[in-house]
Amino acid sequence: DLTDAQYAALGVLDESKTKLERFITLGVDEKTRREIGAPPTGRGVLGELISHPEPLRLADVEAHPGSYGYPSGHPRMDTFLGVPIIASGIPYGNLYLTNKTAGHPFTSEDEEAVVLLADFAGIAIDYAHRYAGSESRRADLQHTVDALDATTQIARLLAGRTDLDGILEMVATRGRDLVAARILVIELRHGDELVVAAASGEFPRDVVGRRMPIRGTVAETALGSRQLQRLGDDFNLARFTRHGIGQFGIEASDGVIVPLVFRDESYGALIALDRLDGGRFTGEHESLLVAFASSAATAVATAQSVAFERRQQSLSSAEAERRRWARELHDDTLQSLGAMRLALSAARRAPSRDQMIAALDSAIEQVELDIASLHRLISDLRPAVLDEFGLAAGINALADRLTHAGVAVDLYMDLGYERRRSPARLVPELEDGIYRIVQEALTNARKHGHARRASVEIVEGEGTIRLTVRDDGSGFDQTVHASGFGLVGMRERVELLEGWLEIDSAPGRPTTVRAGLPARHRDGVDGHMRLRAGGA
């Protein structure tokens, strides 16, 4: 559920910890199980986690050097994520997940979610081993299971999400439901201040977004010690009334404050106030909130990190674009204008009319070259044909320019206009995003891959625009050239358009760029085109 995997398995190790004793699966029906035969014992890729108990993510399980192959009747499995389960510091078994939905590889967010799940599974298994059959410990076991369930819920809901406001709203609502609190508030740390970032329950909405100094608030102690704090004594309740959110007219007779800590850094606090049934928060409620806050802190830290990286990437991309245009203008336009100035100076000093005319003709020729160069720069910056006639015409013009520059471009586009009774162009930001992704991919093919031929395919279907750019160039190392080759800008555009991007390239072999973007159309009917063109 956390990763949208088609198949899942839990392999339990035997006493020697060298092979699998039990193998429990999900996704494989009983008939297929019988056809496969005896369950695996831990050879091949499954054995990698036995000998090296650490997370393993693979885009193609069969390409791994340790792959042992599949028995007859076994379903095909491509993508793979394996995570060990450790109980009391001892390997207990491994979680194996394969075939993420739509053929996408498992992500680092998937890995983090499953690692967290495996951690709590290890705790639950440890309790089960130590206290199974002990009536006096059944409450402890149930408590651990509840914490695991709460953590799994928040991990499932937040997996892959990076929008901080949505995450905080969800955490506040789920956390309040978890312990049946009257109010649950999330405060995030910003320097020496706390910001009321989200709330659920009987809470004045105009307080969300308000700031207050950390000093003097009831959250200060919890953030400093990074330990849970109770509000249930007169001193803390008095501080609550005078400082922090209590100053906004909120009253409480009982409360729990849990710091949001991720990798030893405090991101804020989660505050639960008053039980709905009128009772008091117990140790069980506190432990549930601590487990829940751990998952929530991971999601908050990830979202803040992604937001920071996006801002950094955006600034870096903008600066790189400015440097590029400054270099183009300096190397081409300014140099050409300097040459024209020399030609005009020569014309003014010419001793005869014929020599003056020849110098002026040279200057005029230079002006024409400069005009063509500026037209090219302006078209690269923002092609007029894209605004006036749409994406198909813009991509076709781009392919023509690349063909003249020495890269033959085969183009196929089908934006589904014929299939709609009322054809409408895509929204401007989507047209611009697709154009820029194709432009960057073709520019890389020409400048860095030294390609002689490329193909572009853009097809709309089932609410998605899918584009593929292939070339016959020499490729590049993505880990080395991520920024210089414009990959940051491409990925940034795709993220903003809520799509996905795959780049398959390595030194010495052709490059393929694939992307999928949600299709969105303008309201008006302002153009339609379907074309098939080949470069000459």
Coordinates of N, CA, C and O in Angstrom, one line a residue, residues 91-187:
P91 N 18.9 -9.5 12.7 CA 18.1 -9.6 11.5 C 17.0 -10.7 11.7 O 17.3 -11.8 12.1
Y92 N 15.8 -10.3 11.4 CA 14.7 -11.2 11.5 C 14.2 -11.7 10.2 O 13.8 -12.9 10.0
G93 N 14.3 -10.8 9.2 CA 13.8 -11.2 7.8 C 13.9 -10.0 6.9 O 14.6 -9.0 7.2
N94 N 13.3 -10.1 5.8 CA 13.3 -9.0 4.8 C 12.0 -8.8 4.1 O 11.2 -9.7 3.9
L95 N 11.7 -7.5 3.8 CA 10.5 -7.2 3.0 C 11.0 -7.0 1.6 O 12.0 -6.3 1.3
Y96 N 10.3 -7.7 0.7 CA 10.6 -7.6 -0.7 C 9.4 -7.0 -1.5 O 8.3 -7.6 -1.3
L97 N 9.6 -6.0 -2.3 CA 8.5 -5.4 -3.1 C 9.0 -5.3 -4.5 O 10.1 -5.0 -4.8
T98 N 8.1 -5.6 -5.5 CA 8.4 -5.6 -6.9 C 7.3 -5.0 -7.7 O 6.1 -5.0 -7.3
N99 N 7.7 -4.5 -8.9 CA 6.7 -4.0 -9.9 C 5.8 -2.8 -9.4 O 4.7 -3.0 -9.1
K100 N 6.5 -1.7 -9.2 CA 5.7 -0.5 -8.9 C 4.8 -0.1 -10.0 O 5.1 -0.3 -11.2
T101 N 3.6 0.4 -9.6 CA 2.6 0.7 -10.6 C 3.1 1.6 -11.8 O 3.9 2.4 -11.6
A102 N 2.6 1.3 -13.0 CA 2.9 2.0 -14.2 C 4.4 1.8 -14.7 O 4.9 2.5 -15.5
G103 N 5.0 0.8 -14.1 CA 6.4 0.6 -14.5 C 7.5 1.5 -14.0 O 8.6 1.4 -14.4
H104 N 7.1 2.4 -13.1 CA 8.1 3.4 -12.6 C 9.0 2.7 -11.6 O 8.6 1.8 -10.9
P105 N 10.2 3.2 -11.5 CA 11.1 2.6 -10.5 C 10.7 3.1 -9.1 O 10.1 4.1 -8.9
F106 N 11.0 2.3 -8.1 CA 10.8 2.7 -6.7 C 11.7 3.9 -6.4 O 12.8 4.0 -6.8
T107 N 11.1 4.9 -5.6 CA 11.8 6.1 -5.3 C 12.5 6.1 -4.0 O 12.2 5.2 -3.1
S108 N 13.3 7.2 -3.7 CA 13.9 7.3 -2.4 C 12.8 7.5 -1.3 O 12.9 7.1 -0.2
E109 N 11.7 8.2 -1.7 CA 10.6 8.3 -0.8 C 9.9 7.0 -0.4 O 9.6 6.7 0.7
D110 N 9.8 6.1 -1.4 CA 9.3 4.8 -1.1 C 10.2 4.1 -0.1 O 9.8 3.4 0.8
E111 N 11.5 4.2 -0.4 CA 12.5 3.5 0.5 C 12.4 4.0 1.9 O 12.4 3.2 2.9
E112 N 12.3 5.4 2.1 CA 12.2 5.9 3.4 C 10.9 5.4 4.1 O 11.0 5.1 5.3
A113 N 9.8 5.4 3.4 CA 8.6 4.9 4.0 C 8.7 3.5 4.5 O 8.2 3.1 5.6
V114 N 9.2 2.6 3.6 CA 9.3 1.2 3.9 C 10.3 0.9 5.0 O 10.1 0.0 5.9
V115 N 11.4 1.7 5.0 CA 12.4 1.5 6.1 C 11.8 1.9 7.5 O 11.9 1.2 8.5
L116 N 10.9 3.0 7.5 CA 10.2 3.3 8.7 C 9.3 2.2 9.1 O 9.2 1.9 10.3
L117 N 8.5 1.7 8.1 CA 7.6 0.6 8.4 C 8.3 -0.6 9.0 O 7.9 -1.2 10.0
A118 N 9.5 -0.9 8.4 CA 10.3 -2.1 8.8 C 10.8 -1.9 10.3 O 10.9 -2.8 11.0
D119 N 11.2 -0.6 10.6 CA 11.6 -0.3 11.9 C 10.5 -0.7 13.0 O 10.8 -1.3 14.0
F120 N 9.3 -0.2 12.7 CA 8.2 -0.5 13.6 C 7.8 -1.9 13.6 O 7.4 -2.5 14.6
A121 N 7.9 -2.6 12.4 CA 7.6 -4.0 12.4 C 8.6 -4.8 13.3 O 8.2 -5.7 14.0
G122 N 9.8 -4.4 13.2 CA 10.8 -5.0 14.1 C 10.5 -4.9 15.5 O 10.7 -5.8 16.3
I123 N 10.0 -3.7 15.9 CA 9.6 -3.5 17.3 C 8.5 -4.4 17.7 O 8.5 -5.1 18.8
A124 N 7.5 -4.5 16.8 CA 6.3 -5.3 17.1 C 6.7 -6.8 17.2 O 6.2 -7.5 18.0
I125 N 7.5 -7.2 16.3 CA 8.0 -8.6 16.3 C 8.8 -8.9 17.5 O 8.6 -10.0 18.2
D126 N 9.6 -8.0 18.0 CA 10.4 -8.1 19.2 C 9.4 -8.3 20.4 O 9.6 -9.2 21.2
Y127 N 8.4 -7.5 20.5 CA 7.4 -7.6 21.5 C 6.8 -9.0 21.5 O 6.5 -9.6 22.5
A128 N 6.4 -9.4 20.3 CA 5.7 -10.6 20.1 C 6.5 -11.8 20.6 O 6.1 -12.7 21.3
H129 N 7.8 -11.8 20.2 CA 8.7 -12.9 20.6 C 8.9 -12.9 22.1 O 9.0 -13.9 22.8
R130 N 9.0 -11.7 22.7 CA 9.4 -11.6 24.1 C 8.2 -11.8 25.1 O 8.3 -12.4 26.2
Y131 N 7.0 -11.4 24.6 CA 5.9 -11.3 25.5 C 4.6 -12.1 25.1 O 3.6 -12.1 25.7
A132 N 4.8 -12.9 23.9 CA 3.6 -13.7 23.5 C 3.3 -14.7 24.6 O 4.1 -15.4 25.2
G133 N 2.0 -14.8 24.9 CA 1.5 -15.7 26.0 C 1.6 -15.1 27.4 O 1.1 -15.7 28.3
S134 N 2.1 -13.9 27.5 CA 2.2 -13.2 28.8 C 1.1 -12.2 28.9 O 1.1 -11.2 28.3
E135 N 0.1 -12.5 29.7 CA -1.1 -11.7 29.8 C -0.7 -10.3 30.3 O -1.3 -9.3 30.0
S136 N 0.3 -10.3 31.2 CA 0.6 -9.0 31.8 C 1.2 -8.0 30.8 O 1.3 -6.8 31.0
R137 N 1.7 -8.6 29.6 CA 2.3 -7.7 28.6 C 1.4 -7.5 27.4 O 1.9 -6.9 26.4
R138 N 0.2 -8.0 27.4 CA -0.6 -7.9 26.2 C -0.9 -6.4 25.9 O -1.0 -6.0 24.8
A139 N -1.1 -5.6 26.9 CA -1.3 -4.2 26.7 C -0.2 -3.5 26.0 O -0.3 -2.7 25.1
D140 N 1.1 -3.9 26.4 CA 2.2 -3.4 25.8 C 2.3 -3.7 24.3 O 2.6 -2.9 23.4
L141 N 1.9 -5.0 24.0 CA 2.0 -5.4 22.6 C 0.9 -4.7 21.8 O 1.2 -4.2 20.7
Q142 N -0.3 -4.5 22.4 CA -1.4 -3.8 21.7 C -1.0 -2.4 21.4 O -1.2 -1.8 20.4
H143 N -0.3 -1.8 22.4 CA 0.2 -0.4 22.3 C 1.2 -0.3 21.2 O 1.1 0.7 20.4
T144 N 2.1 -1.2 21.0 CA 3.1 -1.2 19.9 C 2.4 -1.3 18.6 O 2.7 -0.6 17.6
V145 N 1.4 -2.2 18.5 CA 0.6 -2.4 17.3 C -0.1 -1.2 16.9 O -0.1 -0.8 15.7
D146 N -0.7 -0.5 17.9 CA -1.4 0.8 17.6 C -0.4 1.8 17.1 O -0.8 2.6 16.2
A147 N 0.7 1.9 17.7 CA 1.7 2.8 17.2 C 2.2 2.5 15.8 O 2.3 3.4 15.0
L148 N 2.4 1.2 15.5 CA 2.7 0.8 14.2 C 1.6 1.2 13.2 O 1.9 1.7 12.1
D149 N 0.4 1.0 13.6 CA -0.8 1.3 12.7 C -0.8 2.8 12.4 O -1.0 3.2 11.3
A150 N -0.6 3.6 13.5 CA -0.7 5.0 13.3 C 0.4 5.5 12.4 O 0.2 6.4 11.5
T151 N 1.6 5.0 12.6 CA 2.8 5.4 11.8 C 2.6 4.9 10.3 O 2.9 5.7 9.4
T152 N 2.0 3.7 10.2 CA 1.7 3.3 8.8 C 0.7 4.1 8.1 O 0.8 4.5 6.9
Q153 N -0.3 4.6 8.9 CA -1.3 5.4 8.3 C -0.7 6.7 7.8 O -1.0 7.1 6.6
I154 N 0.1 7.4 8.6 CA 0.6 8.7 8.2 C 1.6 8.5 7.1 O 1.7 9.3 6.1
A155 N 2.4 7.4 7.1 CA 3.4 7.1 6.1 C 2.7 6.9 4.7 O 3.1 7.4 3.7
R156 N 1.6 6.1 4.8 CA 0.8 5.8 3.5 C 0.2 7.1 3.0 O 0.3 7.4 1.8
L157 N -0.3 7.9 3.8 CA -1.0 9.1 3.4 C 0.0 10.2 2.9 O -0.3 10.9 1.9
L158 N 1.2 10.2 3.5 CA 2.1 11.2 3.1 C 3.2 10.8 2.1 O 4.0 11.6 1.6
A159 N 3.2 9.5 1.8 CA 4.2 9.0 0.9 C 4.2 9.8 -0.5 O 3.2 9.9 -1.1
G160 N 5.4 10.3 -0.8 CA 5.5 11.0 -2.1 C 5.0 12.4 -2.1 O 5.2 13.1 -3.1
R161 N 4.4 12.9 -1.0 CA 3.9 14.3 -1.0 C 4.9 15.2 -0.6 O 5.7 14.9 0.4
T162 N 5.0 16.4 -1.2 CA 6.0 17.4 -0.9 C 5.4 18.7 -0.7 O 6.1 19.7 -0.5
D163 N 4.1 18.9 -0.7 CA 3.4 20.1 -0.5 C 3.2 20.3 1.0 O 2.4 19.6 1.6
L164 N 4.0 21.2 1.6 CA 4.0 21.3 3.1 C 2.7 21.6 3.7 O 2.3 21.0 4.7
D165 N 1.9 22.5 3.1 CA 0.6 22.9 3.7 C -0.3 21.7 3.8 O -1.0 21.5 4.8
G166 N -0.4 20.9 2.7 CA -1.2 19.7 2.6 C -0.8 18.7 3.6 O -1.6 18.0 4.3
I167 N 0.5 18.5 3.8 CA 1.0 17.6 4.7 C 0.7 18.0 6.2 O 0.2 17.1 6.9
L168 N 0.8 19.2 6.5 CA 0.5 19.7 7.9 C -0.9 19.6 8.2 O -1.3 19.2 9.3
E169 N -1.8 19.9 7.2 CA -3.2 19.8 7.5 C -3.6 18.3 7.7 O -4.4 18.0 8.6
M170 N -3.0 17.4 7.0 CA -3.3 16.0 7.1 C -2.8 15.5 8.5 O -3.5 14.7 9.2
V171 N -1.6 15.9 8.8 CA -1.0 15.5 10.1 C -1.9 15.9 11.3 O -2.1 15.2 12.2
A172 N -2.3 17.2 11.2 CA -3.2 17.7 12.3 C -4.5 16.9 12.4 O -4.9 16.6 13.6
T173 N -5.1 16.7 11.3 CA -6.4 15.9 11.4 C -6.2 14.5 11.9 O -6.9 14.0 12.8
R174 N -5.2 13.8 11.3 CA -5.0 12.4 11.7 C -4.5 12.3 13.1 O -4.9 11.4 13.9
G175 N -3.6 13.2 13.6 CA -3.1 13.2 14.9 C -4.2 13.4 15.9 O -4.3 12.8 17.0
R176 N -5.1 14.4 15.6 CA -6.3 14.6 16.5 C -7.2 13.4 16.7 O -7.6 13.0 17.8
D177 N -7.5 12.8 15.5 CA -8.3 11.5 15.5 C -7.6 10.4 16.3 O -8.3 9.6 17.0
L178 N -6.3 10.3 16.2 CA -5.6 9.2 16.8 C -5.8 9.2 18.3 O -5.9 8.1 18.9
V179 N -5.8 10.4 19.0 CA -5.9 10.4 20.5 C -7.2 11.0 20.9 O -7.4 11.3 22.1
A180 N -8.1 11.3 20.0 CA -9.4 11.9 20.3 C -9.3 13.2 21.1 O -9.9 13.4 22.1
A181 N -8.4 14.1 20.5 CA -8.2 15.3 21.2 C -9.2 16.4 20.7 O -9.7 16.3 19.6
R182 N -9.5 17.3 21.6 CA -10.4 18.4 21.2 C -9.7 19.4 20.2 O -10.3 19.8 19.3
I183 N -8.4 19.6 20.4 CA -7.6 20.5 19.6 C -6.3 19.8 19.3 O -5.7 19.3 20.3
L184 N -5.8 19.9 18.1 CA -4.4 19.6 17.9 C -3.8 20.7 17.0 O -4.3 21.0 16.0
V185 N -2.7 21.2 17.4 CA -2.0 22.3 16.8 C -0.6 21.9 16.4 O 0.1 21.2 17.2
I186 N -0.1 22.3 15.2 CA 1.3 22.1 14.8 C 2.0 23.5 14.7 O 1.5 24.4 14.0
E187 N 3.1 23.6 15.5 CA 3.9 24.8 15.4 C 5.2 24.5 14.8 O 5.9 23.6 15.3

